C-alpha positions as MATLAB code, in Angstrom:
seq = 'MNTVIEYFSSIPSSHRSLILALGIALFWLLENTFPLFRMEYKKWNHAAVNFFFTLTTIIVNFLLAFILLKVANWTIANEFGILQRLARIPIGLQALIGLLLLDLIGAYLVHWVEHKVKFL';
ca = [
      99.998  178.362   85.674;
      98.210  176.447   82.904;
     101.558  174.983   81.857;
     102.136  173.613   85.360;
      98.606  172.188   85.526;
      99.016  170.598   82.090;
     102.374  169.076   83.070;
     101.024  167.511   86.265;
      97.879  166.328   84.458;
      99.960  164.166   82.159;
     103.184  163.708   84.135;
     105.360  160.831   82.863;
     105.852  157.912   85.249;
     109.614  158.468   85.300;
     109.144  162.069   86.479;
     106.600  160.995   89.119;
     109.016  158.330   90.400;
     111.904  160.791   90.478;
     109.873  163.386   92.419;
     108.784  160.715   94.909;
     112.318  159.340   95.379;
     113.850  162.806   95.775;
     111.142  163.824   98.247;
     111.727  160.740  100.382;
     115.503  161.258  100.238;
     115.199  164.952  101.149;
     112.980  164.330  104.181;
     115.071  161.358  105.296;
     118.217  163.490  105.174;
     116.453  166.289  107.060;
     115.338  163.812  109.693;
     118.902  162.533  110.084;
     120.343  166.057  110.251;
     117.770  167.546  112.650;
     116.172  164.615  114.505;
     113.114  165.278  116.619;
     113.848  162.171  118.736;
     116.966  160.038  119.201;
     116.298  156.443  118.171;
     118.040  153.384  119.591;
     118.267  151.539  116.283;
     120.543  152.183  113.301;
     118.562  153.917  110.598;
     120.800  152.783  107.744;
     120.311  149.109  108.622;
     116.595  149.699  109.031;
     116.469  151.499  105.670;
     118.278  148.614  103.946;
     115.733  146.116  105.273;
     112.856  148.396  104.229;
     114.374  148.837  100.765;
     114.700  145.056  100.360;
     111.060  144.486  101.306;
     109.891  147.347   99.076;
     111.834  145.987   96.103;
     110.469  142.484   96.712;
     106.927  143.846   96.897;
     107.372  145.765   93.641;
     108.645  142.686   91.805;
     105.855  140.447   93.103;
     103.181  143.067   92.358;
     104.402  143.538   88.776;
     104.314  139.789   88.170;
     100.863  139.413   89.689;
      99.555  142.462   87.790;
     100.736  140.920   84.517;
      99.009  137.631   85.383;
      95.835  139.474   86.432;
      95.750  141.384   83.131;
      96.133  138.176   81.125;
      93.385  136.440   83.131;
      91.044  139.441   82.806;
      91.553  139.552   79.031;
      90.958  135.791   78.798;
      87.709  135.985   80.814;
      86.368  138.756   78.567;
      87.396  136.977   75.371;
      85.813  133.683   76.514;
      82.837  135.263   78.313;
      83.747  133.400   81.490;
      82.576  134.396   84.961;
      79.585  135.566   86.939;
      79.625  139.147   85.688;
      79.781  137.972   82.073;
      76.521  136.093   82.678;
      74.929  139.259   84.078;
      75.762  141.361   81.014;
      72.176  142.589   80.546;
      71.912  144.384   83.894;
      72.953  148.063   84.290;
      76.663  148.787   84.708;
      76.165  150.323   88.178;
      74.509  147.139   89.422;
      77.296  145.083   87.826;
      79.869  147.189   89.693;
      78.005  146.730   92.985;
      77.713  142.953   92.522;
      81.390  142.755   91.531;
      82.440  144.725   94.601;
      80.300  142.563   96.894;
      81.722  139.372   95.364;
      85.299  140.649   95.724;
      84.628  141.530   99.343;
      83.010  138.151  100.003;
      85.772  136.096   98.405;
      88.794  138.303   99.059;
      88.046  139.457  102.596;
      85.201  137.713  104.436;
      85.890  134.162  103.223;
      89.599  134.470  104.037;
      88.777  135.920  107.466;
      86.298  133.103  108.158;
      88.827  130.421  107.122;
      91.485  131.983  109.363;
      89.161  131.548  112.331;
      88.106  127.998  111.426;
      91.529  126.521  110.593;
      93.654  126.184  113.743;
      97.176  126.846  112.316;
      96.106  130.080  110.583;
];
């Protein structure tokens, strides 16, 4: 049992991806073989569209993650940003302020603009 726990504690990304893909494929095949409901649409066409959007999302997220990592490294190296100025306060308070700022800028401000600008 310790071997299994150790394996899943440090499972390689390729193995995790393979388990996920095989699990999705298995349940999708089971659903096609023994459907609970009959659907009006063609599942293969629907799956192709979903696969396209998933692949597009993966590509965009990888590019944006790379950019985010570069920007984060630059801000630390150049001591740029609000949290860099607050370096003397405890780390828990820094995390709380960072979370509040992310929520303000990334959620509330966008929501407010969507209500104020007519075409959004």
